Amino acid sequence: MTDLMVQERQAEILRRLKQDGRVLAASLAAEFRISEDTIRRDLRDMAHAGLCERVYGGALPVSQGATTLTQRMSVASERKKSLALAALALIPQRSAVFFDAGSTNLAIAEALHEDLMVTAVTNSPAIALMLAEKPLVEVILIGGSLDRVVGGVVGARAIEAMSVIRPDICFVGTCGIDADGGLSAFRLEDAAFKQFVCGRSRRVIVAATREKFDATAPYAVAAAGQYHCLVTEPGVHAHRLAPLREAGCEIIEAGSSEGRKTGRD
Amino acid sequence: MTDLMVQERQAEILRRLKQDGRVLAASLAAEFRISEDTIRRDLRDMAHAGLCERVYGGALPVSQGATTLTQRMSVASERKKSLALAALALIPQRSAVFFDAGSTNLAIAEALHEDLMVTAVTNSPAIALMLAEKPLVEVILIGGSLDRVVGGVVGARAIEAMSVIRPDICFVGTCGIDADGGLSAFRLEDAAFKQFVCGRSRRVIVAATREKFDATAPYAVAAAGQYHCLVTEPGVHAHRLAPLREAGCEIIEAGSSEGRKTGRD
DNA sequence: CATATTTGTGCACGTTTATGCGTGTTTTTG
DNA sequence: CAAAAACACGCATAAACGTGCACAAATATG
């Protein structure tokens, strides 16, 4: 291990903290060939700067439960995370991807692999914030008036801003999926925005958890034939998926059929 | 090693900095066959010009210091909170307020009182997310390409989006305050955006912690006379504030003059 | 041409910083 | 509750640092 300067060492500690989820004072001292006292001083400083949480024996990432901001984001439940992993496989390198506002799409953004280089467009500040931490992603934010129910920007200005962008892939959020496989939204402006974005995108993908099939919302967004792929969980009744299959919509079940992707790339 | 002129030597140092990610004062002195004092002077100059970050033992690239916004948020949050409370008092009901990207302005947004009804405009997704939690605030998001160093949207599209908005108050962020009280930024596009927003706002307010007075950044944003109010901490040297007072800039020291609630200090 | 002025450099000095060690305290664990 | 591990604190030291000063070379000025 090369002799590192203080800032380099602390950056390396921070890197391992993110990678491994924890660091141990003793093993760090051994690796860096310095005393544990110095490591402890480092960890103390970093904790004081809010970069980690000090614990007996080492340190943990601060993201474990702290900030109000990241708190809201970590609603990515285990189920949504597995959904997100399946959806990720649909994103090719160097594509332009639109992320519609919504917690499921936020989970996809969170799960984005660090070495995926894409242009990401979103109308959601939370998703933008998440994507900003992926070094290879160029983040384009759609501006306009923020709808706090939707959690994203909708309305005329948002549509205008989208009109110069043609995404390769669009992850559209949905509030409910009706019996015919149609998507719907709780807000009129949101529905209009989703419609517009779907119309401009080469490939429209819906990632939806099981309970979306039980929910209905007043404003129609897209019929079964108007989106190309549905990523969902196992356990959705077959007769709900049938109209989608008929309409030519590809259906991916997150936990089960995920291995199918590994054949070729 | 051939004898090099100052500029040549500094260019070579910069080259190695990019190549190796670090330089050591001692080894540079040995290679160039000059004293460490001279190397230190070089590094000091380069750091002052924003070309590197000076550390004990050598220097690191500036990109290392360009941390993501979630990190900057947590630094010195207590101090920023008191700054934010002082800044809040400057916001009238039902005004249109622009929040520039930056951790200090994020603290202001966080401290916004629940019963304050304003239209808030911001180019920062983090600030937008924070403001979305204040029920009476209408949030307008400026769209465009996100600069992850700035933590906000800058560039031509952002300026275009701002051109239809005329804020009553603008909280502009700054990376450094020079001896004449001028504001500066680390990024060219950011500086241009800040300039534009300041020019459109009725009242421009800068909230800056103490250490901003020790920092300099390459791109000029506004001279002392071009903003109306500075909110800062107690303990800034009087001779640094003097040029601001002369230029007619109101100066508020958070903690000291804030005492509307405590009467006196 | 002679004389200031500026600039780059090295040296001496006192100061600050990073680190390791000893000592006593706190926390964990069996 | 007792032993072991981890810890905080003070101290010592060496390296790195900033500053003031001297000197030489380059440059400007009369």
Coordinates of C-alpha atoms (C1' of nucleotides) in Angstrom, one line a residue:
Chain A
M1 CA 0.0 0.0 0.0
T2 CA 1.4 3.3 -1.1
D3 CA 1.8 6.0 1.5
L4 CA -1.3 8.1 1.2
M5 CA -1.9 11.6 2.4
V6 CA -4.7 12.3 4.8
Q7 CA -7.3 13.3 2.3
E8 CA -6.5 10.4 0.1
R9 CA -6.7 8.0 2.9
Q10 CA -10.0 9.3 4.1
A11 CA -11.4 9.2 0.5
E12 CA -10.3 5.6 0.3
I13 CA -12.0 4.8 3.6
L14 CA -15.1 6.4 2.3
R15 CA -14.9 4.4 -0.9
R16 CA -14.7 1.1 1.1
L17 CA -17.5 2.3 3.3
K18 CA -19.8 2.6 0.3
Q19 CA -18.5 -0.6 -1.3
D20 CA -18.6 -2.9 1.7
G21 CA -21.2 -1.2 3.9
R22 CA -18.8 -1.0 6.8
V23 CA -15.1 -0.5 7.8
L24 CA -13.1 -1.9 10.7
A25 CA -10.5 0.3 12.4
A26 CA -8.1 -2.6 13.0
S27 CA -8.1 -3.9 9.5
L28 CA -7.8 -0.4 8.0
A29 CA -4.8 0.2 10.2
A30 CA -3.2 -3.0 9.1
E31 CA -3.8 -2.3 5.4
F32 CA -2.6 1.3 5.5
R33 CA 0.3 0.3 7.8
I34 CA -0.4 3.0 10.3
S35 CA -1.6 3.0 13.9
E36 CA -5.1 2.5 14.9
D37 CA -5.1 5.8 16.6
T38 CA -4.7 7.6 13.3
I39 CA -7.5 5.5 11.7
R40 CA -9.7 6.4 14.7
R41 CA -8.9 10.1 14.2
D42 CA -9.8 9.8 10.6
L43 CA -13.1 8.1 11.4
R44 CA -13.8 10.7 14.1
D45 CA -13.2 13.5 11.7
M46 CA -15.3 11.9 9.0
A47 CA -18.1 11.3 11.4
H48 CA -18.0 14.9 12.5
A49 CA -18.2 16.0 8.9
G50 CA -21.3 13.8 8.5
L51 CA -19.6 11.3 6.1
C52 CA -20.0 8.2 8.2
E53 CA -21.4 7.0 11.4
R54 CA -18.9 6.0 14.1
V55 CA -19.5 2.7 15.8
Y56 CA -17.5 0.6 18.2
G57 CA -14.8 -1.1 16.1
G58 CA -15.1 0.9 13.0
A59 CA -17.7 2.9 11.1
L60 CA -20.9 2.6 9.0
P61 CA -22.3 4.6 6.1
V62 CA -24.4 7.6 7.2
S63 CA -27.0 6.6 4.7
Q64 CA -28.1 3.8 6.9
G65 CA -31.0 5.8 8.2
A66 CA -30.1 9.4 8.6
T67 CA -31.1 12.3 6.3
T68 CA -34.7 13.3 5.8
L69 CA -34.0 13.4 2.1
T70 CA -32.5 10.0 1.6
Q71 CA -35.1 8.7 4.1
R72 CA -37.9 9.3 1.6
M73 CA -35.9 7.6 -1.1
S74 CA -35.2 4.5 0.8
V75 CA -38.9 3.5 0.5
A76 CA -37.5 1.3 -2.2
S77 CA -38.8 -1.9 -0.7
E78 CA -37.3 -5.3 -1.4
R79 CA -40.0 -5.9 -3.9
K80 CA -39.4 -2.7 -5.8
K81 CA -35.7 -3.4 -5.8
S82 CA -36.2 -6.7 -7.5
L83 CA -38.5 -5.1 -10.0
A84 CA -35.9 -2.5 -10.6
L85 CA -33.2 -5.0 -11.3
A86 CA -35.3 -6.7 -13.9
A87 CA -36.1 -3.3 -15.5
L88 CA -32.4 -2.4 -15.6
A89 CA -31.7 -5.2 -18.0
L90 CA -33.8 -3.5 -20.6
I91 CA -31.5 -0.4 -20.8
P92 CA -28.8 -0.6 -23.4
Q93 CA -25.5 1.4 -23.1
R94 CA -25.6 4.9 -24.5
S95 CA -29.3 5.1 -24.8
A96 CA -31.6 8.1 -23.8
V97 CA -33.9 7.0 -21.0
F98 CA -36.8 8.9 -19.6
F99 CA -37.8 8.3 -16.0
D100 CA -41.3 9.3 -15.1
A101 CA -41.9 10.4 -11.5
G102 CA -42.9 7.7 -9.1
S103 CA -41.4 5.5 -6.4
T104 CA -41.0 2.5 -8.7
N105 CA -39.0 4.5 -11.2
L106 CA -37.0 6.0 -8.3
A107 CA -36.1 2.5 -7.4
I108 CA -34.9 1.8 -10.9
A109 CA -32.8 4.9 -10.8
E110 CA -31.3 3.9 -7.5
A111 CA -30.4 0.5 -8.8
L112 CA -28.7 1.8 -12.0
H113 CA -25.3 0.3 -12.2
E114 CA -22.3 2.7 -11.9
D115 CA -20.8 1.7 -15.2
L116 CA -23.9 2.3 -17.3
M117 CA -23.5 5.3 -19.5
V118 CA -26.8 6.8 -20.5
T119 CA -28.6 10.1 -20.9
A120 CA -31.3 10.2 -18.4
V121 CA -34.3 12.5 -18.6
T122 CA -36.7 12.9 -15.7
N123 CA -39.5 15.2 -14.5
S124 CA -38.8 14.1 -10.9
P125 CA -36.4 16.0 -8.6
A126 CA -36.0 12.9 -6.4
I127 CA -35.0 10.8 -9.4
A128 CA -32.6 13.5 -10.7
L129 CA -30.9 13.6 -7.3
M130 CA -30.5 9.9 -7.3
L131 CA -29.1 9.8 -10.8
A132 CA -26.7 12.6 -10.0
E133 CA -24.7 10.1 -8.0
K134 CA -24.1 7.9 -10.9
P135 CA -21.0 9.3 -12.5
L136 CA -21.5 8.2 -16.1
V137 CA -25.1 9.4 -16.3
E138 CA -25.9 12.7 -18.0
V139 CA -29.0 14.0 -16.2
I140 CA -31.6 16.2 -18.0
L141 CA -34.2 17.7 -15.8
I142 CA -37.6 18.7 -17.2
G143 CA -38.7 22.0 -15.7
G144 CA -42.0 23.5 -14.8
S145 CA -44.5 23.5 -12.0
L146 CA -44.0 20.7 -9.5
D147 CA -47.0 18.7 -8.5
R148 CA -46.5 17.4 -5.0
V149 CA -49.0 14.6 -5.4
V150 CA -47.2 13.3 -8.5
G151 CA -43.8 14.1 -7.1
G152 CA -42.7 15.5 -10.4
V153 CA -43.2 18.3 -12.9
V154 CA -46.2 18.2 -15.2
G155 CA -48.2 20.6 -17.3
A156 CA -47.7 22.7 -20.4
R157 CA -44.1 23.8 -19.8
A158 CA -43.1 20.2 -19.1
I159 CA -44.7 19.0 -22.3
E160 CA -43.0 21.8 -24.2
A161 CA -39.6 20.8 -22.7
M162 CA -40.2 17.2 -23.6
S163 CA -41.0 18.1 -27.2
V164 CA -37.3 18.5 -28.1
I165 CA -36.4 15.1 -26.6
R166 CA -37.0 11.7 -28.2
P167 CA -36.1 9.0 -25.6
D168 CA -35.1 5.5 -26.7
I169 CA -36.8 4.2 -23.6
C170 CA -39.5 5.6 -21.4
F171 CA -40.2 4.2 -18.0
V172 CA -43.7 5.5 -17.4
G173 CA -45.3 5.4 -14.0
T174 CA -48.8 4.4 -13.4
C175 CA -51.3 4.7 -10.6
G176 CA -53.4 1.8 -11.7
I177 CA -53.8 -0.9 -14.3
D178 CA -57.4 -1.6 -15.4
A179 CA -58.9 -4.9 -16.6
D180 CA -58.0 -4.3 -20.2
G181 CA -54.4 -3.5 -19.3
G182 CA -54.8 0.3 -19.6
L183 CA -52.8 2.7 -17.5
S184 CA -54.3 5.5 -15.5
A185 CA -53.2 8.4 -13.3
F186 CA -54.7 10.4 -10.4
R187 CA -54.1 13.8 -11.9
L188 CA -55.3 15.2 -15.2
E189 CA -52.1 17.1 -16.0
D190 CA -50.0 14.1 -15.1
A191 CA -52.0 11.9 -17.4
A192 CA -51.6 14.4 -20.3
F193 CA -47.8 14.6 -19.7
K194 CA -47.4 10.8 -19.6
Q195 CA -49.4 10.5 -22.8
F196 CA -47.2 12.9 -24.5
V197 CA -44.0 11.3 -23.4
C198 CA -45.1 7.8 -24.3
G199 CA -46.0 9.1 -27.8
R200 CA -42.5 10.4 -28.3
S201 CA -40.6 7.4 -27.0
R202 CA -39.3 4.5 -29.1
R203 CA -40.0 2.0 -26.4
V204 CA -42.4 2.4 -23.5
I205 CA -41.9 0.3 -20.4
V206 CA -44.1 0.1 -17.3
A207 CA -42.8 -1.2 -14.1
A208 CA -45.6 -1.9 -11.7
T209 CA -45.9 -3.8 -8.4
R210 CA -48.7 -6.3 -7.9
E211 CA -51.1 -3.9 -6.1
K212 CA -51.3 -1.7 -9.2
F213 CA -53.6 -4.2 -10.7
D214 CA -56.1 -3.6 -7.8
A215 CA -56.0 0.1 -8.2
T216 CA -57.9 2.4 -10.5
A217 CA -57.4 6.1 -11.3
P218 CA -59.7 8.5 -13.0
Y219 CA -57.5 9.7 -16.0
A220 CA -56.5 7.3 -18.8
V221 CA -52.9 7.4 -19.9
A222 CA -52.3 4.5 -22.3
A223 CA -54.2 1.4 -23.5
A224 CA -52.7 -2.0 -23.5
G225 CA -51.3 -1.8 -27.0
Q226 CA -49.7 1.6 -26.5
Y227 CA -46.8 0.4 -24.3
H228 CA -44.3 -2.3 -25.2
C229 CA -43.2 -3.9 -22.1
L230 CA -44.5 -4.5 -18.6
V231 CA -42.2 -5.4 -15.7
T232 CA -44.1 -6.8 -12.8
E233 CA -43.9 -9.3 -9.9
P234 CA -44.8 -13.0 -10.0
G235 CA -48.2 -13.8 -8.7
V236 CA -50.3 -11.5 -10.9
H237 CA -53.4 -13.4 -12.1
A238 CA -53.0 -14.7 -15.7
H239 CA -56.3 -13.4 -16.8
R240 CA -55.1 -9.9 -16.0
L241 CA -52.0 -10.3 -18.1
A242 CA -53.8 -12.0 -21.0
P243 CA -55.1 -8.8 -22.7
L244 CA -51.6 -7.4 -22.6
R245 CA -50.1 -10.4 -24.3
E246 CA -52.8 -10.2 -26.9
A247 CA -51.9 -6.6 -27.5
G248 CA -48.3 -7.6 -28.2
C249 CA -46.9 -6.3 -24.9
E250 CA -43.9 -8.1 -23.6
I251 CA -44.3 -9.2 -20.0
I252 CA -41.4 -9.7 -17.6
E253 CA -41.9 -11.2 -14.2
A254 CA -39.1 -9.9 -11.9
G255 CA -38.1 -12.8 -9.7
S256 CA -38.7 -15.7 -12.1
S257 CA -37.9 -14.9 -15.7
E258 CA -35.0 -12.6 -14.9
G259 CA -32.3 -15.1 -15.8
R260 CA -33.5 -15.2 -19.4
K261 CA -31.5 -12.1 -20.2
T262 CA -28.2 -13.7 -19.6
G263 CA -28.1 -15.6 -22.8
R264 CA -26.6 -12.8 -25.0
D265 CA -26.1 -9.1 -24.7
Chain B
M1 CA 15.7 17.8 -15.6
T2 CA 16.1 20.9 -17.7
D3 CA 15.6 24.2 -15.9
L4 CA 12.1 25.3 -16.4
M5 CA 10.4 28.7 -16.2
V6 CA 7.7 29.2 -13.6
Q7 CA 4.8 28.7 -16.0
E8 CA 6.4 25.6 -17.6
R9 CA 7.0 24.1 -14.2
Q10 CA 3.5 24.7 -13.0
A11 CA 2.1 23.3 -16.2
E12 CA 4.2 20.2 -15.7
I13 CA 2.9 19.9 -12.1
L14 CA -0.6 20.2 -13.4
R15 CA 0.1 17.5 -15.9
R16 CA 1.4 15.1 -13.3
L17 CA -1.6 16.0 -11.1
K18 CA -4.0 14.8 -13.8
Q19 CA -1.9 11.8 -14.6
D20 CA -1.2 10.5 -11.1
G21 CA -4.1 12.0 -9.2
R22 CA -1.7 13.5 -6.7
V23 CA 1.7 15.3 -6.3
L24 CA 4.1 15.4 -3.4
A25 CA 6.0 18.6 -2.6
A26 CA 9.1 16.8 -1.6
S27 CA 9.4 14.6 -4.7
L28 CA 8.6 17.5 -7.0
A29 CA 11.4 19.5 -5.4
A30 CA 13.8 16.6 -5.9
E31 CA 12.9 16.2 -9.5
F32 CA 13.0 19.8 -10.5
R33 CA 16.2 20.3 -8.4
I34 CA 14.7 23.3 -6.6
S35 CA 13.8 23.9 -3.0
E36 CA 10.6 22.7 -1.5
D37 CA 9.7 26.3 -0.7
T38 CA 9.4 27.1 -4.4
I39 CA 7.2 24.1 -5.0
R40 CA 5.0 25.1 -2.1
R41 CA 4.7 28.5 -3.6
D42 CA 3.7 27.0 -6.9
L43 CA 1.1 24.8 -5.3
R44 CA -0.2 27.7 -3.3
D45 CA -0.6 29.8 -6.4
M46 CA -2.2 27.0 -8.3
A47 CA -4.6 26.3 -5.5
H48 CA -5.5 30.0 -5.3
A49 CA -6.2 29.9 -9.0
G50 CA -8.5 26.9 -8.5
L51 CA -6.2 24.5 -10.4
C52 CA -5.6 22.1 -7.5
E53 CA -6.5 21.5 -3.9
R54 CA -3.6 22.0 -1.5
V55 CA -3.1 19.3 1.2
Y56 CA -0.5 18.6 3.7
G57 CA 2.4 17.1 1.8
G58 CA 1.4 18.0 -1.7
A59 CA -1.7 18.6 -3.7
L60 CA -4.7 16.8 -5.2
P61 CA -6.9 17.5 -8.2
V62 CA -9.8 19.8 -7.7
S63 CA -12.2 17.2 -8.9
Q64 CA -11.6 15.4 -5.6
G65 CA -13.0 18.4 -3.7
A66 CA -16.0 18.6 -6.0
T67 CA -18.1 16.3 -3.9
T68 CA -21.7 15.4 -4.5
L69 CA -24.4 17.5 -3.0
T70 CA -25.5 15.0 -0.4
Q71 CA -22.0 15.3 1.2
R72 CA -21.9 19.0 1.2
M73 CA -25.3 19.1 2.8
S74 CA -24.2 17.5 6.0
V75 CA -21.1 19.7 6.5
A76 CA -21.4 22.4 9.1
S77 CA -25.2 22.0 9.1
E78 CA -25.6 23.7 12.5
R79 CA -23.9 26.8 11.4
K80 CA -25.8 26.9 8.2
K81 CA -29.0 26.4 10.1
S82 CA -28.5 29.6 12.0
L83 CA -27.6 31.3 8.8
A84 CA -30.8 30.1 7.3
L85 CA -32.9 31.4 10.1
A86 CA -31.5 34.9 9.6
A87 CA -32.1 34.7 5.9
L88 CA -35.7 33.6 6.3
A89 CA -36.6 36.8 8.0
L90 CA -36.0 38.5 4.6
I91 CA -38.7 36.7 2.8
P92 CA -42.1 38.4 2.8
Q93 CA -45.4 36.5 2.4
R94 CA -46.6 35.8 -1.1
S95 CA -43.3 36.7 -2.8
A96 CA -41.6 34.9 -5.6
V97 CA -38.2 33.6 -4.4
F98 CA -35.5 32.0 -6.4
F99 CA -33.2 29.5 -4.6
D100 CA -29.9 28.9 -6.4
A101 CA -28.3 25.5 -6.1
G102 CA -26.0 25.1 -3.1
S103 CA -25.9 23.6 0.4
T104 CA -26.5 26.9 2.1
N105 CA -29.6 27.6 0.1
L106 CA -30.7 24.1 0.7
A107 CA -30.5 24.9 4.4
I108 CA -32.7 27.9 3.9
A109 CA -35.2 25.9 2.1
E110 CA -35.2 23.3 4.8
A111 CA -35.7 26.0 7.5
L112 CA -38.7 27.6 5.6
H113 CA -41.6 27.9 8.0
E114 CA -44.6 25.9 7.2
D115 CA -47.0 28.8 7.1
L116 CA -45.0 30.9 4.7
M117 CA -46.8 31.1 1.4
V118 CA -44.4 31.8 -1.5
T119 CA -43.7 30.8 -5.0
A120 CA -40.3 29.2 -5.0
V121 CA -38.2 28.8 -8.1
T122 CA -35.1 26.7 -8.1
N123 CA -32.6 25.0 -10.4
S124 CA -31.7 22.4 -7.8
P125 CA -33.5 19.1 -7.5
A126 CA -32.5 18.8 -3.9
I127 CA -34.0 22.1 -3.0
A128 CA -37.1 21.4 -5.0
L129 CA -37.5 18.1 -3.1
M130 CA -37.1 20.0 0.2
L131 CA -39.6 22.7 -0.7
A132 CA -42.1 20.1 -1.9
E133 CA -42.6 19.3 1.8
K134 CA -43.8 22.8 2.6
P135 CA -47.5 22.7 1.9
L136 CA -48.0 26.3 1.1
V137 CA -45.1 26.7 -1.3
E138 CA -45.6 26.5 -5.0
V139 CA -42.5 25.0 -6.5
I140 CA -41.2 25.8 -9.9
L141 CA -38.4 23.8 -11.2
I142 CA -35.9 25.1 -13.8
G143 CA -35.2 22.4 -16.4
G144 CA -32.1 21.7 -18.3
S145 CA -28.8 19.8 -18.0
L146 CA -27.8 19.0 -14.5
D147 CA -24.3 19.9 -13.5
R148 CA -23.4 17.4 -10.7
V149 CA -20.6 19.7 -9.4
V150 CA -23.0 22.6 -9.0
G151 CA -25.8 20.3 -7.9
G152 CA -28.2 22.1 -10.1
V153 CA -29.3 22.9 -13.6
V154 CA -27.2 25.5 -15.6
G155 CA -26.7 26.3 -19.2
A156 CA -28.6 27.9 -22.0
R157 CA -31.9 26.1 -21.4
A158 CA -31.9 27.0 -17.8
I159 CA -31.3 30.7 -18.7
E160 CA -34.1 30.5 -21.2
A161 CA -36.4 29.0 -18.6
M162 CA -35.5 31.8 -16.2
S163 CA -36.2 34.5 -18.7
V164 CA -40.0 34.3 -18.1
I165 CA -39.6 34.6 -14.4
R166 CA -38.8 37.7 -12.4
P167 CA -38.2 36.8 -8.7
D168 CA -38.8 39.3 -5.9
I169 CA -35.9 37.7 -4.1
C170 CA -32.9 35.7 -5.3
F171 CA -30.8 33.7 -3.0
V172 CA -27.7 33.2 -5.0
G173 CA -25.0 30.7 -4.0
T174 CA -21.3 31.5 -4.2
C175 CA -18.1 29.4 -4.1
G176 CA -15.9 32.2 -2.9
I177 CA -15.9 35.9 -1.9
D178 CA -12.9 37.8 -3.0
A179 CA -11.2 40.8 -1.3
D180 CA -13.5 43.3 -3.0
G181 CA -16.6 41.4 -2.0
G182 CA -17.1 39.9 -5.5
L183 CA -18.8 36.6 -5.8
S184 CA -17.3 33.8 -7.9
A185 CA -18.1 30.2 -9.1
F186 CA -16.2 27.1 -9.9
R187 CA -17.9 26.5 -13.2
L188 CA -18.3 28.8 -16.2
E189 CA -21.9 27.9 -17.0
D190 CA -22.9 28.2 -13.4
A191 CA -21.4 31.7 -13.2
A192 CA -23.3 32.7 -16.4
F193 CA -26.6 31.4 -15.0
K194 CA -26.1 33.1 -11.6
Q195 CA -25.4 36.4 -13.4
F196 CA -28.5 36.1 -15.4
V197 CA -30.7 35.3 -12.5
C198 CA -29.2 38.1 -10.4
G199 CA -29.9 40.6 -13.2
R200 CA -33.6 39.6 -13.3
S201 CA -34.2 39.7 -9.5
R202 CA -35.5 42.7 -7.6
R203 CA -33.4 41.8 -4.6
V204 CA -30.3 39.6 -4.5
I205 CA -29.2 38.0 -1.3
V206 CA -26.1 36.0 -0.6
A207 CA -25.9 33.7 2.3
A208 CA -22.3 32.6 2.9
T209 CA -20.5 30.9 5.7
R210 CA -17.2 32.2 7.1
E211 CA -15.0 30.0 5.0
K212 CA -16.3 31.4 1.8
F213 CA -14.2 34.4 2.5
D214 CA -11.1 32.3 2.3
A215 CA -12.0 30.6 -1.0
T216 CA -11.6 31.9 -4.5
A217 CA -13.1 30.5 -7.7
P218 CA -12.1 31.2 -11.3
Y219 CA -15.3 32.7 -12.7
A220 CA -16.8 36.0 -11.6
V221 CA -20.5 36.2 -10.8
A222 CA -21.2 39.6 -9.3
A223 CA -19.3 42.5 -7.8
A224 CA -19.9 44.0 -4.4
G225 CA -22.4 46.5 -5.7
Q226 CA -24.5 44.0 -7.6
Y227 CA -26.1 42.3 -4.7
H228 CA -28.2 43.9 -2.0
C229 CA -27.7 41.8 1.1
L230 CA -25.1 39.5 2.6
V231 CA -26.1 37.1 5.4
T232 CA -23.1 35.7 7.1
E233 CA -21.7 34.5 10.4
P234 CA -20.2 36.5 13.2
G235 CA -16.4 36.5 13.2
V236 CA -15.7 37.6 9.6
H237 CA -12.9 40.2 9.7
A238 CA -14.2 43.7 9.4
H239 CA -11.9 44.7 6.6
R240 CA -13.4 42.0 4.5
L241 CA -16.9 43.4 5.0
A242 CA -15.9 47.1 4.6
P243 CA -15.9 47.1 0.8
L244 CA -19.4 45.6 0.9
R245 CA -20.7 48.3 3.2
E246 CA -19.2 51.0 1.0
A247 CA -21.0 49.5 -2.0
G248 CA -24.3 49.8 -0.2
C249 CA -24.7 46.2 0.6
E250 CA -26.7 45.4 3.7
I251 CA -24.9 43.0 6.1
I252 CA -26.6 40.7 8.5
E253 CA -24.7 38.6 11.0
A254 CA -26.6 35.5 11.9
G255 CA -26.8 34.9 15.6
S256 CA -26.0 38.5 16.6
S257 CA -28.6 40.7 15.0
E258 CA -31.1 38.0 14.6
G259 CA -32.5 38.6 18.1
R260 CA -36.0 39.6 17.2
K261 CA -37.0 36.7 19.5
T262 CA -34.5 37.2 22.2
G263 CA -34.5 41.0 22.3
R264 CA -30.8 41.6 22.6
D265 CA -27.6 39.6 22.9
Chain C
dC1 C1' 24.1 53.8 -19.7
dA2 C1' 22.9 54.0 -14.9
dT3 C1' 19.5 53.2 -11.7
dA4 C1' 15.0 51.7 -9.8
dT5 C1' 11.7 48.1 -9.7
dT6 C1' 9.9 43.7 -10.1
dT7 C1' 10.3 38.8 -10.0
dG8 C1' 12.0 34.3 -8.8
dT9 C1' 14.6 31.8 -5.7
dG10 C1' 16.8 29.9 -1.4
dC11 C1' 17.6 30.2 3.6
dA12 C1' 16.6 30.9 8.6
dC13 C1' 13.2 31.0 11.8
dG14 C1' 9.1 30.0 14.4
dT15 C1' 4.5 27.6 13.8
dT16 C1' 1.4 24.1 12.5
dT17 C1' 0.1 19.4 11.4
dA18 C1' 0.2 14.4 11.3
dT19 C1' 1.4 10.6 13.7
dG20 C1' 2.7 7.2 17.3
dC21 C1' 3.0 5.9 22.1
dG22 C1' 1.7 5.7 27.0
dT23 C1' -2.0 6.0 30.3
dG24 C1' -6.3 5.8 31.9
dT25 C1' -11.3 5.2 30.6
dT26 C1' -15.3 3.2 28.3
dT27 C1' -17.6 -0.5 25.9
dT28 C1' -18.3 -5.2 24.8
dT29 C1' -18.6 -9.9 25.8
dG30 C1' -18.4 -14.3 28.1
Chain D
dC1 C1' -18.6 -8.9 37.2
dA2 C1' -14.1 -9.5 35.1
dA3 C1' -11.1 -9.7 31.1
dA4 C1' -10.3 -8.0 26.6
dA5 C1' -10.9 -5.0 23.2
dA6 C1' -11.6 -0.4 21.6
dC7 C1' -11.4 4.1 22.8
dA8 C1' -10.1 9.2 24.2
dC9 C1' -6.6 12.2 25.8
dG10 C1' -2.2 14.2 26.5
dC11 C1' 2.5 14.4 25.1
dA12 C1' 6.5 14.1 22.1
dT13 C1' 8.5 14.4 17.6
dA14 C1' 9.5 14.9 13.0
dA15 C1' 7.9 16.5 8.8
dA16 C1' 5.6 20.1 6.5
dC17 C1' 4.4 24.7 6.6
dG18 C1' 4.3 30.1 6.3
dT19 C1' 6.9 34.3 6.7
dG20 C1' 10.3 37.6 6.5
dC21 C1' 14.6 38.5 4.5
dA22 C1' 18.5 38.5 1.3
dC23 C1' 20.2 38.0 -3.2
dA24 C1' 20.4 37.6 -8.2
dA25 C1' 18.4 38.1 -12.6
dA26 C1' 15.2 40.2 -15.5
dT27 C1' 12.8 44.3 -16.6
dA28 C1' 11.5 49.0 -16.5
dT29 C1' 12.6 53.9 -16.1
dG30 C1' 15.2 58.3 -16.3

